[in-house]
Short mmCIF file of C-alpha atoms in Angstrom, two decimals:
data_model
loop_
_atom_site.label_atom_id
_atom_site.label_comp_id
_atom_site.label_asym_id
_atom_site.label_seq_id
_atom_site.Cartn_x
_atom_site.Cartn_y
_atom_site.Cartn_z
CA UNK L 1422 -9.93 -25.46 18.83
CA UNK L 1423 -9.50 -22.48 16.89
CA UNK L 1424 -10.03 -19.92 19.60
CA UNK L 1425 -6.41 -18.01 20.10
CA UNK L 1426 -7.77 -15.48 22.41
CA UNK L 1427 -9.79 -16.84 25.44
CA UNK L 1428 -12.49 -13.93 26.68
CA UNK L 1429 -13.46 -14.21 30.42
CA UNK L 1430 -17.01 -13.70 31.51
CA UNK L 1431 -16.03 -10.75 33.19
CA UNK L 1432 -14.81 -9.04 29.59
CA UNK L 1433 -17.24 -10.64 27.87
CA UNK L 1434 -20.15 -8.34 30.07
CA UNK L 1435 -18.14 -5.64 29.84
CA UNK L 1436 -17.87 -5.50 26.48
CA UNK L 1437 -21.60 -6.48 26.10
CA UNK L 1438 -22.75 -3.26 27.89
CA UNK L 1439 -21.99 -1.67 24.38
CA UNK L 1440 -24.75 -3.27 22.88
CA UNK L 1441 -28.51 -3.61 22.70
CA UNK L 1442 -28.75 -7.31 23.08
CA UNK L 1443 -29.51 -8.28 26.72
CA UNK L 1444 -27.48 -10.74 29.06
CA UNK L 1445 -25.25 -13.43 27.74
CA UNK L 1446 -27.28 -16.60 27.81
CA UNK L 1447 -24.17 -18.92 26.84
CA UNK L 1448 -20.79 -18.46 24.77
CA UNK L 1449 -18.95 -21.11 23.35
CA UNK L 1450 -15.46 -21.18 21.50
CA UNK L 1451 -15.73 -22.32 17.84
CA UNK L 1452 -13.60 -25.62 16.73
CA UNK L 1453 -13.63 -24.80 12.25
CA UNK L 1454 -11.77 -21.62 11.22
CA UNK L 1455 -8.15 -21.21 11.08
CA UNK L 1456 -7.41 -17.66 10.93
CA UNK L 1457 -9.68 -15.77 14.03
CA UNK L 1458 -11.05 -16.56 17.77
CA UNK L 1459 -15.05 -17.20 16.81
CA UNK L 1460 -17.77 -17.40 19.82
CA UNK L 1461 -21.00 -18.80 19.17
CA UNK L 1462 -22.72 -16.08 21.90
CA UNK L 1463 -26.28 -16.02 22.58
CA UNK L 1464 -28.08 -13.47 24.17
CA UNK L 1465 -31.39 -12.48 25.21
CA UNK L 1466 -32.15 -11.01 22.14
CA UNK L 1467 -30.65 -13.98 19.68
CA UNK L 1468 -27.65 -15.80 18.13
CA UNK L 1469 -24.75 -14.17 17.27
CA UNK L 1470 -20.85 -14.94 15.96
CA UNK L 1471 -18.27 -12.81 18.44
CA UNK L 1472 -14.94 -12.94 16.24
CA UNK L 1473 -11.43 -11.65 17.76
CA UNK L 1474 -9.17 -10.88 15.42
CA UNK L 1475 -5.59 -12.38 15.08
CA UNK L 1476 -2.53 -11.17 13.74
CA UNK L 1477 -2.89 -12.55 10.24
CA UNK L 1478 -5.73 -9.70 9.67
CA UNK L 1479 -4.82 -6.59 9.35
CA UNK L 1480 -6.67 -4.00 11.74
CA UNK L 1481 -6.88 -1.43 8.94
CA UNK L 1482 -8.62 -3.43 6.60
CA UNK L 1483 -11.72 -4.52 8.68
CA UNK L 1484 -13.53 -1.23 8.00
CA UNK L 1485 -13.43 -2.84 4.31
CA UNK L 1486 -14.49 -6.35 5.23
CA UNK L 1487 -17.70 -5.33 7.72
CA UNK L 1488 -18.59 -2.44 5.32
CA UNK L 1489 -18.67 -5.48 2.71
CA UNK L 1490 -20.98 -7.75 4.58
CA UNK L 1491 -23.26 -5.02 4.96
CA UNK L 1492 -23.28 -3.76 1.30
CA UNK L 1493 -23.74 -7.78 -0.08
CA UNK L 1494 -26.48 -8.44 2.77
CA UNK L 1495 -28.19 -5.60 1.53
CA UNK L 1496 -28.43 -6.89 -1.89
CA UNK L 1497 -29.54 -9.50 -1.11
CA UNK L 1498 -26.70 -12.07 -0.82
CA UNK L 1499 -26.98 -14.40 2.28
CA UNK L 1500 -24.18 -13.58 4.68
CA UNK L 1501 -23.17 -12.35 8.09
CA UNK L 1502 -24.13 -8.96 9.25
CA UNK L 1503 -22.11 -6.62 11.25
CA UNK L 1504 -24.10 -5.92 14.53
CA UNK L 1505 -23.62 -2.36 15.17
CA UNK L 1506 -22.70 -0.99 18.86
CA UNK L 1507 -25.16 1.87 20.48
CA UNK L 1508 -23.08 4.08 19.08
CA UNK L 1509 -23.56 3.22 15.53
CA UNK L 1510 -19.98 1.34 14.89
CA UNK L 1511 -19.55 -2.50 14.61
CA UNK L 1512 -15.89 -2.70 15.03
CA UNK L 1513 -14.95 -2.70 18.76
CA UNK L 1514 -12.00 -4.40 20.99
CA UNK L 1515 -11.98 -7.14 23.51
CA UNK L 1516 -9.24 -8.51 25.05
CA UNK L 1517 -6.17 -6.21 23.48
CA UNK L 1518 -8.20 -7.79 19.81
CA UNK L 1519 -10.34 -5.81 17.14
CA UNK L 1520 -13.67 -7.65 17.57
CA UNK L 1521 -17.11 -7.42 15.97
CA UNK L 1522 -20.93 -9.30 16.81
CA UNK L 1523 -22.32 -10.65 13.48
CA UNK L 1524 -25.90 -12.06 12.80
CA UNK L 1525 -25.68 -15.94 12.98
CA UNK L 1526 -26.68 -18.17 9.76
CA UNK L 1527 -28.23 -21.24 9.94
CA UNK L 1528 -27.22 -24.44 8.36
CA UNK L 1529 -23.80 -26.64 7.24
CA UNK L 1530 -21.18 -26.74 5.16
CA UNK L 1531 -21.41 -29.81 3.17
CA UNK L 1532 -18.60 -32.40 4.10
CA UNK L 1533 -19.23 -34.34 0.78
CA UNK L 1534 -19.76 -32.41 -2.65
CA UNK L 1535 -22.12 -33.10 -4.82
CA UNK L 1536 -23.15 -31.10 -8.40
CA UNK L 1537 -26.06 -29.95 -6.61
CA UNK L 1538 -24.38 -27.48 -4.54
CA UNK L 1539 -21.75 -26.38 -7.09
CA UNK L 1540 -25.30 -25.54 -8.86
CA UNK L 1541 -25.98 -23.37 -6.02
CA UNK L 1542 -22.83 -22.43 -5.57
CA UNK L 1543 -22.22 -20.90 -8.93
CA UNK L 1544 -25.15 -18.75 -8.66
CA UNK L 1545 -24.13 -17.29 -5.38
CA UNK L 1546 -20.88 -16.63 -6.84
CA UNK L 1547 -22.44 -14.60 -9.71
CA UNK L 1548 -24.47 -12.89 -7.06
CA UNK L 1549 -21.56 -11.55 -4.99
CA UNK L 1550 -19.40 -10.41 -8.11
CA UNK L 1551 -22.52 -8.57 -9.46
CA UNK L 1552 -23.36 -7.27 -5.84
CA UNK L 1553 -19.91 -6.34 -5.16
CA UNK L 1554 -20.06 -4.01 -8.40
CA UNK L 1555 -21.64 -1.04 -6.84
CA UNK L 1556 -19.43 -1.14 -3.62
CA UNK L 1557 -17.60 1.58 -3.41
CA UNK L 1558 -14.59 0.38 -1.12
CA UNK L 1559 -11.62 -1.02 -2.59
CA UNK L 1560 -8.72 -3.83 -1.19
CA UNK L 1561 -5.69 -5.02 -3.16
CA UNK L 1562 -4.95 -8.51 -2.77
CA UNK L 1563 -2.55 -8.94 -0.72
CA UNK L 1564 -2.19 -12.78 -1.64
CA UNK L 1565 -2.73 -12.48 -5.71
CA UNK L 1566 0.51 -12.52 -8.08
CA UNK L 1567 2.24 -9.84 -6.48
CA UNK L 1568 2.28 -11.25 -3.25
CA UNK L 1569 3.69 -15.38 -3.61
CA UNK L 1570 7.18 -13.97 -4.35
CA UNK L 1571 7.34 -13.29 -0.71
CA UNK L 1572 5.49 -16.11 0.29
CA UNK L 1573 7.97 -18.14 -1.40
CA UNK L 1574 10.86 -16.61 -0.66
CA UNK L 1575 10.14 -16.86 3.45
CA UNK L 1576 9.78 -21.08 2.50
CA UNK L 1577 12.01 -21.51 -0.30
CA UNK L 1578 15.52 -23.01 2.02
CA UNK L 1579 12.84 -25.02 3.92
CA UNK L 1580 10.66 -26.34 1.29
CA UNK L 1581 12.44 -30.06 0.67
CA UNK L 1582 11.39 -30.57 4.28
CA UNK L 1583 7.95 -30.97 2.65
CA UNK L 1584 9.12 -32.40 -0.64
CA UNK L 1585 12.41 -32.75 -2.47
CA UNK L 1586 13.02 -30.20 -5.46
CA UNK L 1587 10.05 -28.26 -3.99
CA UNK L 1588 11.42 -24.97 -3.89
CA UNK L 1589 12.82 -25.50 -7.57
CA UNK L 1590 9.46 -26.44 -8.41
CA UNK L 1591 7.69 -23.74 -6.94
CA UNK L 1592 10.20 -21.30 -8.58
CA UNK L 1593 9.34 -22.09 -11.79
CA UNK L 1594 6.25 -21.98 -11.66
CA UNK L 1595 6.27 -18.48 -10.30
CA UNK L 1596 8.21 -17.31 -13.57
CA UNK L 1597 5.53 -18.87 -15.52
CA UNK L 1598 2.51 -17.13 -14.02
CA UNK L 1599 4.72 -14.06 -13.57
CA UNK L 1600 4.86 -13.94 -17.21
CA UNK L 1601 1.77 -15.25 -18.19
CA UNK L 1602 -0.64 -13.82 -15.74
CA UNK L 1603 -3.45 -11.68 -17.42
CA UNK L 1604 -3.68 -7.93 -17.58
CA UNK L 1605 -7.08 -7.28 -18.58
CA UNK L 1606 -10.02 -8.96 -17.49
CA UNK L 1607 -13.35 -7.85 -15.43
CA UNK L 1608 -12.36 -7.02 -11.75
CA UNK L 1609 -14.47 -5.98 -8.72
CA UNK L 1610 -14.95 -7.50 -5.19
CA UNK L 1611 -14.10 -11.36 -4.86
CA UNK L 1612 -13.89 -13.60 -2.11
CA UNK L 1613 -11.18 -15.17 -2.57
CA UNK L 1614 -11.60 -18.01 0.02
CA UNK L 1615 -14.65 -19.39 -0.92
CA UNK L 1616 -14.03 -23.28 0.48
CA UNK L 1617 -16.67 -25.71 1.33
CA UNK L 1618 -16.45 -24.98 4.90
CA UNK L 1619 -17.33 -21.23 4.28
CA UNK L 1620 -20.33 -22.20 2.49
CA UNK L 1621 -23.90 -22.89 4.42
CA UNK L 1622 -26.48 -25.35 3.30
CA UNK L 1623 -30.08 -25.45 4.45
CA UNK L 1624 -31.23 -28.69 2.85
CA UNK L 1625 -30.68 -28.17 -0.90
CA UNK L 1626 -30.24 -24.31 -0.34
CA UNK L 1627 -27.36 -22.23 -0.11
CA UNK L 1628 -28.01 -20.90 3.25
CA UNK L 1629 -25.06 -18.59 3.77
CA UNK L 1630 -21.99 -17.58 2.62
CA UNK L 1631 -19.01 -16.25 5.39
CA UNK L 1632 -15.10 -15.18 6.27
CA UNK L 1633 -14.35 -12.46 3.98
CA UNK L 1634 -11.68 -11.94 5.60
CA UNK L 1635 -9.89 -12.34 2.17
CA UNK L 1636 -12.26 -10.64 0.45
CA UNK L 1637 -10.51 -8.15 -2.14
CA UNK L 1638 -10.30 -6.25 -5.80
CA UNK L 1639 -8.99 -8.54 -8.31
CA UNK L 1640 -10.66 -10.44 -11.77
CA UNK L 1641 -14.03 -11.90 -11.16
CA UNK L 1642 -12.81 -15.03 -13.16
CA UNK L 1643 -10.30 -15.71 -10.40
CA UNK L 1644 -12.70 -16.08 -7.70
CA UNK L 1645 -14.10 -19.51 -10.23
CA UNK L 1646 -10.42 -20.63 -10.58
CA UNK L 1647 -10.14 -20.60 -6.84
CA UNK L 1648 -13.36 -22.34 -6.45
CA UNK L 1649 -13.16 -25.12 -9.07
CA UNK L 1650 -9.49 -25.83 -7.10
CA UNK L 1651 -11.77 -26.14 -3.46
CA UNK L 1652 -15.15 -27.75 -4.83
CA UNK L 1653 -14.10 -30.09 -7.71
CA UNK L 1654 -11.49 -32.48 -6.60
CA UNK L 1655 -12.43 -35.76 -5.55
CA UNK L 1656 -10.45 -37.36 -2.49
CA UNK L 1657 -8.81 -39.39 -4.52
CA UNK L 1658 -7.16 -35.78 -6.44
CA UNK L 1659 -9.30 -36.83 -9.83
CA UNK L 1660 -10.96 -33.88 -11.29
CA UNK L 1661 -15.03 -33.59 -11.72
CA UNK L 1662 -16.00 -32.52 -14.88
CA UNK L 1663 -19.61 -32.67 -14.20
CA UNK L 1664 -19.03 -30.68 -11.23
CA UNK L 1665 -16.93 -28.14 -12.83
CA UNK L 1666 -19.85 -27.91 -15.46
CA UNK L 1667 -22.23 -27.31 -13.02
CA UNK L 1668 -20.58 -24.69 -11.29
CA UNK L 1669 -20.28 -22.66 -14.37
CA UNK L 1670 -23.48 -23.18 -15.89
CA UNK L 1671 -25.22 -21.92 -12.81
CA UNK L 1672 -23.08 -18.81 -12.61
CA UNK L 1673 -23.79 -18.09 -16.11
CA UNK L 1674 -27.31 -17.44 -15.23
CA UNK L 1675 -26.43 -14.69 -13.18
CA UNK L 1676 -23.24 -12.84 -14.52
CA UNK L 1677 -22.01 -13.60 -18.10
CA UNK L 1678 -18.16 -14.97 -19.08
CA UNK L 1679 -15.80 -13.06 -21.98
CA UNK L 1680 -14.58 -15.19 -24.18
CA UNK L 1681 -11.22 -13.61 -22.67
CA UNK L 1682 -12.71 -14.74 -18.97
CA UNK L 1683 -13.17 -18.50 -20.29
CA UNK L 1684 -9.95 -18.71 -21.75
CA UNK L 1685 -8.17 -17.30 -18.94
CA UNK L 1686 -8.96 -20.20 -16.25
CA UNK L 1687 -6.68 -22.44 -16.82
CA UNK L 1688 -3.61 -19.83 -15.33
CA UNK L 1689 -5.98 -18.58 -13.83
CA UNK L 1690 -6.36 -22.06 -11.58
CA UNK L 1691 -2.74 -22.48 -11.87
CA UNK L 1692 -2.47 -19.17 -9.74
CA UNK L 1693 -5.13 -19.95 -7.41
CA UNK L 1694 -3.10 -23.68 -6.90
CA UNK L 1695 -0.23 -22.06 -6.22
CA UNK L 1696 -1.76 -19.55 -3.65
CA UNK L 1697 -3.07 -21.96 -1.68
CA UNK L 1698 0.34 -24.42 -1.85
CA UNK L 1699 2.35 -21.20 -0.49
CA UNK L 1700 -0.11 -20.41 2.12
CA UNK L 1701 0.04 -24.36 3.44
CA UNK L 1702 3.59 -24.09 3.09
CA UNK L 1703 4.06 -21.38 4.93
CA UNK L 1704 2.08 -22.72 7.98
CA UNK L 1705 3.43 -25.89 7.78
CA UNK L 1706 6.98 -25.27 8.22
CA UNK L 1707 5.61 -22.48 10.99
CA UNK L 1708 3.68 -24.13 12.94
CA UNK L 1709 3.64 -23.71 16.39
CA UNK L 1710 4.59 -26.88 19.11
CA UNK L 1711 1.29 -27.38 20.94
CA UNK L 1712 -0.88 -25.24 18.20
CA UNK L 1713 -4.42 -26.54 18.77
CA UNK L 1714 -4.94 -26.44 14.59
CA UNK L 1715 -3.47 -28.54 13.08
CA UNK L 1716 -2.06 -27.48 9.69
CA UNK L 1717 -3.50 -28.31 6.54
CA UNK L 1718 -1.25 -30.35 3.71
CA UNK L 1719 0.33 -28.12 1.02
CA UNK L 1720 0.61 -31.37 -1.29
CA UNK L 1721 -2.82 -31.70 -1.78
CA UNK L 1722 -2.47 -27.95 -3.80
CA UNK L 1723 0.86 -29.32 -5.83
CA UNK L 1724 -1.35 -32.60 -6.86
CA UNK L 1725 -3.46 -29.66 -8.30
CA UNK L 1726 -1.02 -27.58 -9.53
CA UNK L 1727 0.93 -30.53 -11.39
CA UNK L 1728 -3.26 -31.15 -13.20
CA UNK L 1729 -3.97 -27.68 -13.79
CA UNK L 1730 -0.13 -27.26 -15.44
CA UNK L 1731 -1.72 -30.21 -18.29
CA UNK L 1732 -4.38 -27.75 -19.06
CA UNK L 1733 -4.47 -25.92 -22.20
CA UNK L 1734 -8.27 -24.56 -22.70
CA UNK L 1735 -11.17 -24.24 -20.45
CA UNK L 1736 -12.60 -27.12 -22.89
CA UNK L 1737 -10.37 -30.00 -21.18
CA UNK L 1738 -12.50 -29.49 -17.62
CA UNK L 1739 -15.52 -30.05 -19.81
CA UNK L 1740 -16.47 -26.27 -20.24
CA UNK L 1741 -17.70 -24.96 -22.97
#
C-alpha cells in the first residue's frame, strides 16, 4: 500500500475541524501512487482525496501545484480541486506532513490501451498546454536535462547490478542529449507524468486527469514525448503506430505543432526514456527492505531508449 504516513482517527478529526465538510463517514488508505500517502475520505458533505506529502515533494513547491489545479479546473480541464480550509488556504499539515483535501473524480484508469483513449488523451493534452498558458506561476523542472546528471551520477557504480555496461550506456547517452537537446521550442506548464494510471476514464470519456506533482515549465512537445513513451508500447515493447497517430491527431485539434515541435520528438522521447530509466534506477537500487511498493523495472525504459535511439524523424512512428 502506498500510504507512508498512517493518520489516526484522533488527527484525522482534528484536522477536520478546519473544514466545512461535516464528520468523517469512512477513510481508507489508497493502494496506486508511488510518491504520497492518499486517503479516499468521505464526509458528510462528499468524497474527497486527503494526500500527505512525502519527502520526494518539495514543501515549497505545493503553492505551485494546488494553485495549478485550480487555474486548469477553472478552464475547464477535468482535474482535482484543492478544497480550501475556513480560512481560505488549501495547504495544511497532518501528522508532521504538508497535506491538502481535493475534490474526488470519478472513473478508471484504463489497464489496457486502446487508440480510443490516446484520441482522448491527445485532446486533453492540448487542453492543459493551452490552459496552462495564462498561468501565471512558474516551476523549473527539476527532472528535465539539467537534472539526470545527478540522477546518474548517485547510480552510476551501482548500475551493472541492474545490467552490465549500464552505467557506460547511460553515460553516453547523456552526452548525446546534452548536446543535442533543443533550445528553442514553445514552453509553458506540462505535466510531465502523464501515465495511464493518472488518467480517468468514464466509459469512452476522459473523466479526469491527476498528480501534478511533476507538473512544471518546460517545451510543450516534451509533455507528447513523455506520453507516446507511457501510452504506446505494447507489452511485448513493440511500438503502436496507430496509437501514436492517434494521439497526435487528436491534440492537433486543440493546439497546433511547429514544424520545429514535430521534428524535435524523436530526442525529445529519447530524453523522456531516459528520465524515466534514471528515476527506476534510482529506486531500484534504493529501495527499502520491507517497502510496501514495490519498485518499478528501469529496463522496460532502456528497451525504449535502445527504439527511440533508431529514430531519425517523427515520420518513422507514423506521424506526419
Amino acid at each position: 500500500m502506498a500510504v507512508y504516513t498512517e493518520v489516526s482517527d484522533e488527527d484525522l478529526a482534528a484536522f477536520l475541524t478546519q473544514y466545512d465538510l461535516g464528520a468523517v463517514i469512512a477513510c481508507k488508505g489508497i493502494a496506486e501512487g508511488v510518491e504520497n500517502s492518499n486517503y479516499l475520505l468521505q464526509t458528510e458533505r462528499g468524497t474527497y482525496i486527503l494526500t500527505l506529502y512525502e519527502k520526494r515533494v518539495a514543501r515549497e513547491d505545493l503553492p505551485f501545484f494546488l494553485a495549478l489545479m485550480e487555474h486548469l479546473a477553472r478552464a475547464g480541464l477535468a482535474c482535482p480541486t484543492p478544497v480550501h480550509a475556513k480560512d481560505g488556504f488549501a495547504l495544511r499539515e497532518l501528522c508532521g506532513r504538508p497535506a491538502a483535501i481535493v475534490s474526488f473524480l470519478k472513473g478508471l484508469w484504463p489497464r489496457r490501451i486502446e487508440p480510443r483513449h490516446t484520441a482522448r488523451l491527445g485532446e486533453a493534452l492540448a487542453g492543459l498546454h493551452v490552459a496552462g498558458l495564462s498561468f501565471a506561476l512558474r516551476r523549473e523542472n527539476a527532472l528535465g536535462l539539467g537534472g539526470w546528471q545527478a540522477l546518474f551520477k548517485a547510480c552510476e557504480t551501482r548500475a551493472h547490478e541492474v545490467r552490465p555496461g549500464l552505467a557506460q550506456e547511460l553515460a553516453a547517452e547523456l552526452s548525446h542529449l546534452e548536446a543535442h537537446w533543443p533550445k528553442a521550442l514553445p514552453e509553458g506548464v506540462i505535466h510531465a507524468d502523464l501515465f495511464p494510471d493518472n488518467v480517468f476514464f468514464f466509459g469512452d470519456e476522459l473523466s479526469g486527469i491527476i498528480d501534478f506533482y511533476f507538473a512544471c515549465t518546460d517545451f510543450l512537445a516534451y509533455d507528447i514525448a513523455i506520453c507516446l513513451n507511457a501510452w504506446c508500447f505494447e507489452t511485448d515493447g513493440s511500438f503502436n503506430v496507430t496509437k501514436a497517430r492517434t494521439l497526435l491527431a487528436n491534440y492537433r485539434k486543440r493546439r497546433s505543432l511547429s514544424a520545429d515541435e514535430l521534428a524535435a520528438l524523436p530526442i525529445l522521447a529519447r530524453g523522456g526514456a531516459l528520465r524515466f530509466l534514471l528515476t527506476r534506477l534510482y529506486d531500484w537500487l534504493n529501495h527499502p527492505a520491507g517497502a510496501f511498493v514495490k519498485p518499478k523495472d528501469p529496463l522496460e525504459y532502456l528497451h525504449k531508449l535502445r527504439f527511440h535511439q533508431g529514430i531519425t524523424r517523427p515520420s518513422e512512428y507514423g506521424l506526419a
